[in-house]
CSV table of N, CA and C in Angstrom, one decimal:
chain,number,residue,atom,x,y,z
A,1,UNK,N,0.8,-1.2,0.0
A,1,UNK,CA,0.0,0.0,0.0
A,1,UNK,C,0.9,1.3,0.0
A,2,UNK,N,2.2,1.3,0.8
A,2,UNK,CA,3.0,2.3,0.5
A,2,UNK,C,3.4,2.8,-0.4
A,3,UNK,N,3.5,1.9,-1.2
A,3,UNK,CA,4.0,2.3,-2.9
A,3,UNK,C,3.1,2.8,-3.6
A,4,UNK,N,1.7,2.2,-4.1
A,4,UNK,CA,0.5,2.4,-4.2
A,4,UNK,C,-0.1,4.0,-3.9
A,5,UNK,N,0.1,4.7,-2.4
A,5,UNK,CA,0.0,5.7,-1.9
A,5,UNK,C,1.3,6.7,-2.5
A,6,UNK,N,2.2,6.4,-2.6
A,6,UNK,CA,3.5,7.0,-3.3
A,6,UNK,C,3.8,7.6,-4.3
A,7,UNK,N,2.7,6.5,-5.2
A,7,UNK,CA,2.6,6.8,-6.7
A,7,UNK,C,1.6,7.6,-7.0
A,8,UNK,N,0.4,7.5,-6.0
A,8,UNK,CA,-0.6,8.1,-5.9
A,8,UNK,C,-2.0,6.7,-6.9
A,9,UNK,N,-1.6,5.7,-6.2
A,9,UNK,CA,-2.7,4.4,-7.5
A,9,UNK,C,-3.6,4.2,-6.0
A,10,UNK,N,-4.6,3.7,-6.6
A,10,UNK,CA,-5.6,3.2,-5.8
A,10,UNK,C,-5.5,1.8,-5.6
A,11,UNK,N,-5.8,0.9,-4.5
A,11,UNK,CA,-6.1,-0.4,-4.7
A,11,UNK,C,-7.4,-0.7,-4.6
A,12,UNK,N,-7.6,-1.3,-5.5
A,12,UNK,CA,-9.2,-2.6,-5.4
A,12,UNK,C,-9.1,-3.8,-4.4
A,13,UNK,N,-9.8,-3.5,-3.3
A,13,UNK,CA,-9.2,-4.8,-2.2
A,13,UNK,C,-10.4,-6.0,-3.3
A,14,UNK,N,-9.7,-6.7,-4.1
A,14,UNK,CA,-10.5,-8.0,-4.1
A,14,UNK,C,-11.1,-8.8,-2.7
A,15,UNK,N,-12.1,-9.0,-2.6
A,15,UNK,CA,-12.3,-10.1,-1.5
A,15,UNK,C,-12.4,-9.8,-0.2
A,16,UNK,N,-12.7,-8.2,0.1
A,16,UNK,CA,-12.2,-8.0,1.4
A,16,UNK,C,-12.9,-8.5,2.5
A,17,UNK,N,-13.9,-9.7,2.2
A,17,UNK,CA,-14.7,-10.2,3.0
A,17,UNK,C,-14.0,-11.9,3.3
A,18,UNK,N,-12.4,-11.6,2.5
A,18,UNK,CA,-12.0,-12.6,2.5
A,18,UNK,C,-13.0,-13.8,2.5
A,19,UNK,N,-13.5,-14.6,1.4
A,19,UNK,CA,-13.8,-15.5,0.7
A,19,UNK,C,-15.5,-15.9,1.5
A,20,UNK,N,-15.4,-14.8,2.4
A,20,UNK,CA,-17.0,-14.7,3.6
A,20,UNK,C,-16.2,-15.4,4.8
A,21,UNK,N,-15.1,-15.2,4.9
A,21,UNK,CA,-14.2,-16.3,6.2
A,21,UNK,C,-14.0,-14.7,7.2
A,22,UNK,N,-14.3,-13.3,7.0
A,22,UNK,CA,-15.1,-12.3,7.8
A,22,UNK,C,-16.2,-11.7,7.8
A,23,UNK,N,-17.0,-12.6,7.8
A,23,UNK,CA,-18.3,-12.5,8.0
A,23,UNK,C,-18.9,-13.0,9.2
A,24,UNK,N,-18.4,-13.8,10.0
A,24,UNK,CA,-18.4,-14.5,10.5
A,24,UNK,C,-19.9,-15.5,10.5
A,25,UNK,N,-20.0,-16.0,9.2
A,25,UNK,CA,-21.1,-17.0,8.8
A,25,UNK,C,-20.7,-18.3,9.6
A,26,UNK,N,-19.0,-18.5,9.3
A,26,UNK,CA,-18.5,-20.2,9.3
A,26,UNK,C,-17.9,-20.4,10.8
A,27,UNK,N,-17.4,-21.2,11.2
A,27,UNK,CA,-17.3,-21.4,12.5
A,27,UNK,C,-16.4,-23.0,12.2
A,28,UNK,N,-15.6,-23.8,13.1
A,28,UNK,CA,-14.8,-24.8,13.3
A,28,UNK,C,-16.1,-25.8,12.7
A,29,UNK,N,-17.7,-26.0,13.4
A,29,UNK,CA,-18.8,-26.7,12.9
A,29,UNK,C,-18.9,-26.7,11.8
A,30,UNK,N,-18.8,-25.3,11.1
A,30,UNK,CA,-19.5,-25.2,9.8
A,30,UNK,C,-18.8,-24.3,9.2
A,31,UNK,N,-18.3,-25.2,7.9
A,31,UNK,CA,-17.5,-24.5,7.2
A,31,UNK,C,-17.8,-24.8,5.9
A,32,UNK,N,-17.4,-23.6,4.9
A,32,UNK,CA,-18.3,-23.5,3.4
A,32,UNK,C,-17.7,-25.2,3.0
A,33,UNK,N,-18.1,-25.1,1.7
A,33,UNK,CA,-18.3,-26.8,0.6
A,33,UNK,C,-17.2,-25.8,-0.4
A,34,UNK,N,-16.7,-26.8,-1.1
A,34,UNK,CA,-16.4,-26.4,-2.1
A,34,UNK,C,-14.2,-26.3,-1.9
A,35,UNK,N,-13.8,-25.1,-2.7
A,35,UNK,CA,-12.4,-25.0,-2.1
A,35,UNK,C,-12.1,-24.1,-1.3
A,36,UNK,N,-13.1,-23.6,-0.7
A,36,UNK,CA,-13.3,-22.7,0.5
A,36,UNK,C,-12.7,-23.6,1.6
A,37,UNK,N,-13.4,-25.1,1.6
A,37,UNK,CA,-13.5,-26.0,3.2
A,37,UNK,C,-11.7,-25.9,3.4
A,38,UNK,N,-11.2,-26.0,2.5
A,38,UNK,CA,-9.5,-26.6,2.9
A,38,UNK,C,-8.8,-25.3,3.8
A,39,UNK,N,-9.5,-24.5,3.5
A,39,UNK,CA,-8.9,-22.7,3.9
A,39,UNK,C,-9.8,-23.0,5.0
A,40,UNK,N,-10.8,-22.8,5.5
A,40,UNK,CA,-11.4,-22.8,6.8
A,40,UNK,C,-11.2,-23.4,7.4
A,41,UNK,N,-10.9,-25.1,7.0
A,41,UNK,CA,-10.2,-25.7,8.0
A,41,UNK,C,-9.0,-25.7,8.6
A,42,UNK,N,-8.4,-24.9,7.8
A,42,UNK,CA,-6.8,-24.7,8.0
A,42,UNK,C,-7.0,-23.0,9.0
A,43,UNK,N,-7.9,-22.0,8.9
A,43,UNK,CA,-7.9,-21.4,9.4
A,43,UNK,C,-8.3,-21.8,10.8
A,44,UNK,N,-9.4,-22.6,11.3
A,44,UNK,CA,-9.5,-23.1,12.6
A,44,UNK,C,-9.1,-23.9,12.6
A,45,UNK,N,-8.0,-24.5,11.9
A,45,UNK,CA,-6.8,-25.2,12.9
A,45,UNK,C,-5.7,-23.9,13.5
A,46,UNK,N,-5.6,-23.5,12.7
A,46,UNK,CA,-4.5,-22.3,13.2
A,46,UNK,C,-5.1,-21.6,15.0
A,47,UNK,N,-6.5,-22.0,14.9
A,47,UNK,CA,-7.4,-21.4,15.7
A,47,UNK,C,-7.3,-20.1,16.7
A,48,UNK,N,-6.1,-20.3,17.5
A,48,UNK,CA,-6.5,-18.6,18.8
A,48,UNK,C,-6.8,-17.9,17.8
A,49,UNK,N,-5.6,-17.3,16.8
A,49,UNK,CA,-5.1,-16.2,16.2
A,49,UNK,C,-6.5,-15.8,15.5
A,50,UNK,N,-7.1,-16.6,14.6
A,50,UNK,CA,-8.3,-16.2,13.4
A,50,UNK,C,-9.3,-16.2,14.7
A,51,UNK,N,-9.8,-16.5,15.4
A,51,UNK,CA,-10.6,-16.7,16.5
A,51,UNK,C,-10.7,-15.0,17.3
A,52,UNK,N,-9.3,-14.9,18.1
A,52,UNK,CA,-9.4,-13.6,17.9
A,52,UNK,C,-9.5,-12.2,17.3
A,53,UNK,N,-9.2,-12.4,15.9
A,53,UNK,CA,-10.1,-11.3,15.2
A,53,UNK,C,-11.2,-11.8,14.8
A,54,UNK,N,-11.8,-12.8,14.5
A,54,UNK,CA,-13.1,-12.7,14.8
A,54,UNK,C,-13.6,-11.5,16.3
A,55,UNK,N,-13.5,-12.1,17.5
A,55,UNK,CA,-14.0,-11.5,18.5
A,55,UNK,C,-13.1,-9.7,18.4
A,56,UNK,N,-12.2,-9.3,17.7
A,56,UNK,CA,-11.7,-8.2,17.9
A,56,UNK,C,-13.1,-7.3,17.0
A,57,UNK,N,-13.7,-8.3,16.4
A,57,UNK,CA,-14.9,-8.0,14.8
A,57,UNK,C,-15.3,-7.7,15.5
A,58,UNK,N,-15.6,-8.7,16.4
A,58,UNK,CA,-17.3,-8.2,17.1
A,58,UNK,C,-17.2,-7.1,17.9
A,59,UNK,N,-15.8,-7.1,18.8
A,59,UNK,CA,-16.1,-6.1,19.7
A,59,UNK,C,-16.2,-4.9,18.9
A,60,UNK,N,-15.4,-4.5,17.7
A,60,UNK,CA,-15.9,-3.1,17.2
A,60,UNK,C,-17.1,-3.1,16.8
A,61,UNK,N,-17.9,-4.1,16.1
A,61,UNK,CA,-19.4,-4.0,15.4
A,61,UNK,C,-20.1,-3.5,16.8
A,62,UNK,N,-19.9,-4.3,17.7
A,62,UNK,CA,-20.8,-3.9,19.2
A,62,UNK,C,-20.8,-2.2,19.4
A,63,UNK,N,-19.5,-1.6,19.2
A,63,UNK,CA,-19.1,-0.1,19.2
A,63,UNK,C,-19.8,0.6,18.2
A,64,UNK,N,-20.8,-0.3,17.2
A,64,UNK,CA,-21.3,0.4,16.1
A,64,UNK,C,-22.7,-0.1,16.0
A,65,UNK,N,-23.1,0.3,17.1
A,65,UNK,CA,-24.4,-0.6,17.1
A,65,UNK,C,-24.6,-2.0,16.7
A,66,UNK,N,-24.3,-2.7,16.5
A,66,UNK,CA,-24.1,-4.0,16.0
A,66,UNK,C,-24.1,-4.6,15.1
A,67,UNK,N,-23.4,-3.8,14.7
A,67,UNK,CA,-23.0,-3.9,12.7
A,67,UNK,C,-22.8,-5.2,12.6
A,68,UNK,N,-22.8,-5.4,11.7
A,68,UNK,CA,-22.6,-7.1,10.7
A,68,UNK,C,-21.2,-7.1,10.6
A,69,UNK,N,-20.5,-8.0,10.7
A,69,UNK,CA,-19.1,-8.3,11.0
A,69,UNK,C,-18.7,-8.0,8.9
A,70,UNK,N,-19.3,-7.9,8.4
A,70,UNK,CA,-19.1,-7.7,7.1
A,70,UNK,C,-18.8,-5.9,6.9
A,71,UNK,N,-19.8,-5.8,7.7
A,71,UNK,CA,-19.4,-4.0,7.6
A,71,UNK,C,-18.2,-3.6,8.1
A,72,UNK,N,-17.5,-4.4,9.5
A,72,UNK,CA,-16.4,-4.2,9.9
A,72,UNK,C,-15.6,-4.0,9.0
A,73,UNK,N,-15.4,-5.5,8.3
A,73,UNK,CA,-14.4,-5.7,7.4
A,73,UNK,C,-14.3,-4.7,6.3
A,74,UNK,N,-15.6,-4.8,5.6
A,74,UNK,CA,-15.3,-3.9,4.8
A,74,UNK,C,-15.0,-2.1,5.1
A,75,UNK,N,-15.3,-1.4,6.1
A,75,UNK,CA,-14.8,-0.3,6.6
A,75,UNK,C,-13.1,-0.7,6.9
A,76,UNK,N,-13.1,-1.7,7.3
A,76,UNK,CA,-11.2,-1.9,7.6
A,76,UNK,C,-10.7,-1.8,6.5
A,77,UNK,N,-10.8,-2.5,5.2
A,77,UNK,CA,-10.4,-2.0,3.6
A,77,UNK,C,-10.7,-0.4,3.0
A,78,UNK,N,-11.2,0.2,4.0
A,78,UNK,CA,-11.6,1.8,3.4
A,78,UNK,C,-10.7,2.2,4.3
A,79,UNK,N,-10.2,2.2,5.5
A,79,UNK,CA,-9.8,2.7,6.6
A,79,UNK,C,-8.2,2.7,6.0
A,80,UNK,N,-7.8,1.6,5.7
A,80,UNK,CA,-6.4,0.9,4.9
A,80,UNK,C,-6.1,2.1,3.8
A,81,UNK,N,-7.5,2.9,3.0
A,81,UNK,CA,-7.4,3.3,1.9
A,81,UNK,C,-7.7,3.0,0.6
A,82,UNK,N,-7.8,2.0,0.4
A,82,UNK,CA,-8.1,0.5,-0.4
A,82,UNK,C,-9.9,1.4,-0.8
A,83,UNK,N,-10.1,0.3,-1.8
A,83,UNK,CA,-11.5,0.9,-2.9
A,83,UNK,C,-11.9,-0.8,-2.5
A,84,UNK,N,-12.6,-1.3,-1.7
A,84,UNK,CA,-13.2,-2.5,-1.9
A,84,UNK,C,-14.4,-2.8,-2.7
A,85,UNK,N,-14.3,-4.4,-3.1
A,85,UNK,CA,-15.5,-4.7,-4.0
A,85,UNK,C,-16.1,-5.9,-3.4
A,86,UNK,N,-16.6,-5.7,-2.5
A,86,UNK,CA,-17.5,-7.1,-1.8
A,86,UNK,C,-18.1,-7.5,-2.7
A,87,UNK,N,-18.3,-9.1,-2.5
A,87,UNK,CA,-19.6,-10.0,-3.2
A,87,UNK,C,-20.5,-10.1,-2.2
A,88,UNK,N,-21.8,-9.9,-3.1
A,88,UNK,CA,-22.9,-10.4,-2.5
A,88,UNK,C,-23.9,-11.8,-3.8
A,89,UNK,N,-24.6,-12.0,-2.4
A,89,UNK,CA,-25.6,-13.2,-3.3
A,89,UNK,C,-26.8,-13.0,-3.5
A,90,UNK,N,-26.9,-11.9,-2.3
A,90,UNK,CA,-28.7,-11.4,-2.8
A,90,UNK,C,-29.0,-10.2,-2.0
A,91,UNK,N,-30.3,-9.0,-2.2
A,91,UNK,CA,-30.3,-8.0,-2.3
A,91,UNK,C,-30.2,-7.1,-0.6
A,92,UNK,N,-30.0,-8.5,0.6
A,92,UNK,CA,-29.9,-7.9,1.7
A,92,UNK,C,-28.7,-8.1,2.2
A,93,UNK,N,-27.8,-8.9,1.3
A,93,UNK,CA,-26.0,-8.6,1.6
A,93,UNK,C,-25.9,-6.9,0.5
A,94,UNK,N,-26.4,-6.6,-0.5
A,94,UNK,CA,-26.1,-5.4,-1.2
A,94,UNK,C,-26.5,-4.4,-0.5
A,95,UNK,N,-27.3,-4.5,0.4
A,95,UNK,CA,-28.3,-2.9,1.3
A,95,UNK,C,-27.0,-3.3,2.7
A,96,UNK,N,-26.9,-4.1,3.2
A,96,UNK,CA,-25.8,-4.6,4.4
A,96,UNK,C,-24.3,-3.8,4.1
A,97,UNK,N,-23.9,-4.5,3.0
A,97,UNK,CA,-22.5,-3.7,2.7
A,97,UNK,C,-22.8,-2.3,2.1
A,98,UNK,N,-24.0,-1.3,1.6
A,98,UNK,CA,-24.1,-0.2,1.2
A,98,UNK,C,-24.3,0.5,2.8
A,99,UNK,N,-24.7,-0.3,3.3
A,99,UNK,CA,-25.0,0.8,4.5
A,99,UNK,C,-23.3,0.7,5.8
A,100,UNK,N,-22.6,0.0,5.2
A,100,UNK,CA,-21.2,0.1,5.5
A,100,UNK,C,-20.8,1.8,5.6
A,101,UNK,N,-21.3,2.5,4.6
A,101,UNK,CA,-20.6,3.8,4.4
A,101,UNK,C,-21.6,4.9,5.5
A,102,UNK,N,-22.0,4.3,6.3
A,102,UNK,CA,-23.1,5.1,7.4
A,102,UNK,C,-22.3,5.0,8.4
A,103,UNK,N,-21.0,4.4,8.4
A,103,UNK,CA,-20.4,4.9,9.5
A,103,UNK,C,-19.0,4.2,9.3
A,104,UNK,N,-17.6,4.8,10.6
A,104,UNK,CA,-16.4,4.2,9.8
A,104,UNK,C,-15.6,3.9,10.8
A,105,UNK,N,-14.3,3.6,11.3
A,105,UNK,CA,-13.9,2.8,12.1
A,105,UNK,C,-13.2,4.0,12.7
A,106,UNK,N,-12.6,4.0,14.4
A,106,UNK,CA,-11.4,5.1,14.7
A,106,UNK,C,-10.7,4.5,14.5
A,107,UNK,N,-9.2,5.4,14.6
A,107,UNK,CA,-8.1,5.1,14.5
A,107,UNK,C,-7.7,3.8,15.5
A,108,UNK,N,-8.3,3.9,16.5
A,108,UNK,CA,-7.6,2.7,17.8
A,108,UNK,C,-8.6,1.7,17.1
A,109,UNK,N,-9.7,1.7,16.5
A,109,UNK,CA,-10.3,0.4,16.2
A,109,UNK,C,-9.3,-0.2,14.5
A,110,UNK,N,-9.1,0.9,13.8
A,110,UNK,CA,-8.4,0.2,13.3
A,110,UNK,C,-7.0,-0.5,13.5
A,111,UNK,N,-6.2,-0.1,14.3
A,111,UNK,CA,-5.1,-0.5,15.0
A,111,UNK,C,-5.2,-1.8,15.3
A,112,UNK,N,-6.4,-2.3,16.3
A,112,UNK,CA,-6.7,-2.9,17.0
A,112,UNK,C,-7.1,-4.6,16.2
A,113,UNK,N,-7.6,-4.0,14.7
A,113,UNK,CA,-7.8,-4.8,14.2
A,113,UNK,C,-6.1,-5.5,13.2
A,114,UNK,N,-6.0,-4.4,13.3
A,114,UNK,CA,-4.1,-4.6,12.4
A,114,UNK,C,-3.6,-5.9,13.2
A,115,UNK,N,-3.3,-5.4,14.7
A,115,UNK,CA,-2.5,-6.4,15.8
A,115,UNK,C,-3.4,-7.5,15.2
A,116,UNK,N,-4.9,-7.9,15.8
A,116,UNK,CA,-5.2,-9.0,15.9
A,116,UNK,C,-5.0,-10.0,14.2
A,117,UNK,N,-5.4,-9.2,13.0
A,117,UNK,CA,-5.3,-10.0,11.7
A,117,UNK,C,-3.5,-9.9,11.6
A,118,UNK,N,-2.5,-9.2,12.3
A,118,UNK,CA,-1.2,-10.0,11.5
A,118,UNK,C,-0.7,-11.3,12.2
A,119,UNK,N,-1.8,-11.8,13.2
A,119,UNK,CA,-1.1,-12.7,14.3
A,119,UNK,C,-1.9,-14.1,13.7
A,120,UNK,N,-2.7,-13.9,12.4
A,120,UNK,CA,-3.6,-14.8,11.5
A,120,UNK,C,-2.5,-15.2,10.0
A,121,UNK,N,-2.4,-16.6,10.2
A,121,UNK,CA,-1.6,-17.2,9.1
A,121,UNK,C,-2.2,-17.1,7.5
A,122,UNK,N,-2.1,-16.9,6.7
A,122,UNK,CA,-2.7,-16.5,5.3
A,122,UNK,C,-2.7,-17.9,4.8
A,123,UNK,N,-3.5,-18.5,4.1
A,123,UNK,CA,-3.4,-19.7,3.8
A,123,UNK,C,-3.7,-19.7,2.0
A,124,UNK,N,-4.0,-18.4,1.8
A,124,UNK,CA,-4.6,-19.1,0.2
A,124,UNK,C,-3.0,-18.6,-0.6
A,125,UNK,N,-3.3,-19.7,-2.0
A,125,UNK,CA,-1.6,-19.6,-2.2
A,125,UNK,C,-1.9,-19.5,-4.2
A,126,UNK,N,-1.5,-19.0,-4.7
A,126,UNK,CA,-1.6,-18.8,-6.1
A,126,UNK,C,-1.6,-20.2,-6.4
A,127,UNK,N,-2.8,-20.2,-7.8
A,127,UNK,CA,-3.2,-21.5,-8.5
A,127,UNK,C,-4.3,-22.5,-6.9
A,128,UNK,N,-5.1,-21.5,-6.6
A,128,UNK,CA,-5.6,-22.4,-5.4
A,128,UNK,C,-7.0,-22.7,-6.1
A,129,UNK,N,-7.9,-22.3,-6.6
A,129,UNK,CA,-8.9,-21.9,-7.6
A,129,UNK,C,-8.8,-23.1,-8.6
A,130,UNK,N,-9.5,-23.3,-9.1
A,130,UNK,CA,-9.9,-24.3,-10.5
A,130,UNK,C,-9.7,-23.2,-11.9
A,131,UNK,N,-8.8,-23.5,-12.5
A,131,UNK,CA,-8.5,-23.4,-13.4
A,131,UNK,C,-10.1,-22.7,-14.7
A,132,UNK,N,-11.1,-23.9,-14.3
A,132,UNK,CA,-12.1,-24.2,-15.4
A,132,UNK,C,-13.3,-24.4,-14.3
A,133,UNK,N,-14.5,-24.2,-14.8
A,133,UNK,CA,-15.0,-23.8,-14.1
A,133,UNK,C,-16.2,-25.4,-14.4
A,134,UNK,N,-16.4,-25.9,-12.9
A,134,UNK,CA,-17.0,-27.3,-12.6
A,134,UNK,C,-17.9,-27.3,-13.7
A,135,UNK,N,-18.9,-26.6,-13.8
A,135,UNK,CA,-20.0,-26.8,-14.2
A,135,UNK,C,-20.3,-27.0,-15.9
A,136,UNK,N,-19.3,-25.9,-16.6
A,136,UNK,CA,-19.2,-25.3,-17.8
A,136,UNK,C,-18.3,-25.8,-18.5
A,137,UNK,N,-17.2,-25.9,-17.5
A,137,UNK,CA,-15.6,-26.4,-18.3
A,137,UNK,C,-15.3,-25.1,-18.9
A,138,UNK,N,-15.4,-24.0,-18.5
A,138,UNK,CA,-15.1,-22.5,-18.9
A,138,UNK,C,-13.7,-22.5,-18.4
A,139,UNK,N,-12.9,-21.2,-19.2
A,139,UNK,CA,-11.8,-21.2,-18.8
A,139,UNK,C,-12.3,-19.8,-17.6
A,140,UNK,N,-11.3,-19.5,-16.4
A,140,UNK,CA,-11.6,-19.0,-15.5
A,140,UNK,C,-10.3,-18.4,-15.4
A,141,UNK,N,-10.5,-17.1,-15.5
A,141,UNK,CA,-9.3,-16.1,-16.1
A,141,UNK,C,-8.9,-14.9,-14.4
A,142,UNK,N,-10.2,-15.0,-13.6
A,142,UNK,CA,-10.2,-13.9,-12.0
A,142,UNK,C,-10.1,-14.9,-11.1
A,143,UNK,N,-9.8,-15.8,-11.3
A,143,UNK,CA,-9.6,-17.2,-10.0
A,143,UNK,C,-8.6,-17.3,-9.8
């Protein structure tokens, strides 16, 4: 991001909901299908570390009336500077992350979240994605 800011370029946080693994949908019980499971389970095996930014999530959402742990996230990629592009699946994740910009993190909440996410191991690794896509046999060119 230093360089980025330097040059004066913007970043597009792809994914800032990290893959919905800050959302806190999934949990050690329940964790997505697909090649999501191998990252979630490797995330709660790593367990304190992802475990406590979850709970660092919550305690700032609690500071914000009780924002959706999605809104967290995605204000933490605005706070960064970053231009995020969350996915949604349907029209009450699109009103959820639009109403993101109704409010925005302090400085000690972002901090707070910095400490707790660098003490989280990164597990996705280039070529992690299917090439072609299950259904179609498309070639898949943003995976």
């Amino acid at each position: 991001l230093d360089a980025c800011n330097e040059l004066d370029v913007k970043v597009l946080s792809y994914s800032p909901l990290a893959l919905g693994f800050l959302t806190g949908k999934y949990d050690r019980d329940n964790l997505p299908s697909g090649p999501r499971s191998k990252i979630g389970g490797q995330l709660f095996e790593d367990g304190a570390s992802y475990e406590r930014l979850l709970e660092t999530m919550k305690n700032v959402a609690g500071e914000h009336g009780g924002a959706p742990l999605s809104q967290v996230a995605i204000n933490w990629a605005i706070a960064k500077g970053t231009i995020p592009i969350p996915g949604a699946r349907n029209i009450r994740q699109v009103k959820q992350n639009l109403s993101t910009l109704d409010w925005s993190l302090t400085a000690e909440e972002e901090r707070m979240l910095d400490d707790a996410s660098a003490k989280v191991t990164g597990f996705v690794t280039p070529n992690f994605f299917p090439r072609k896509d299950v259904n179609t046999g498309l070639a898949m060119y943003d995976s």
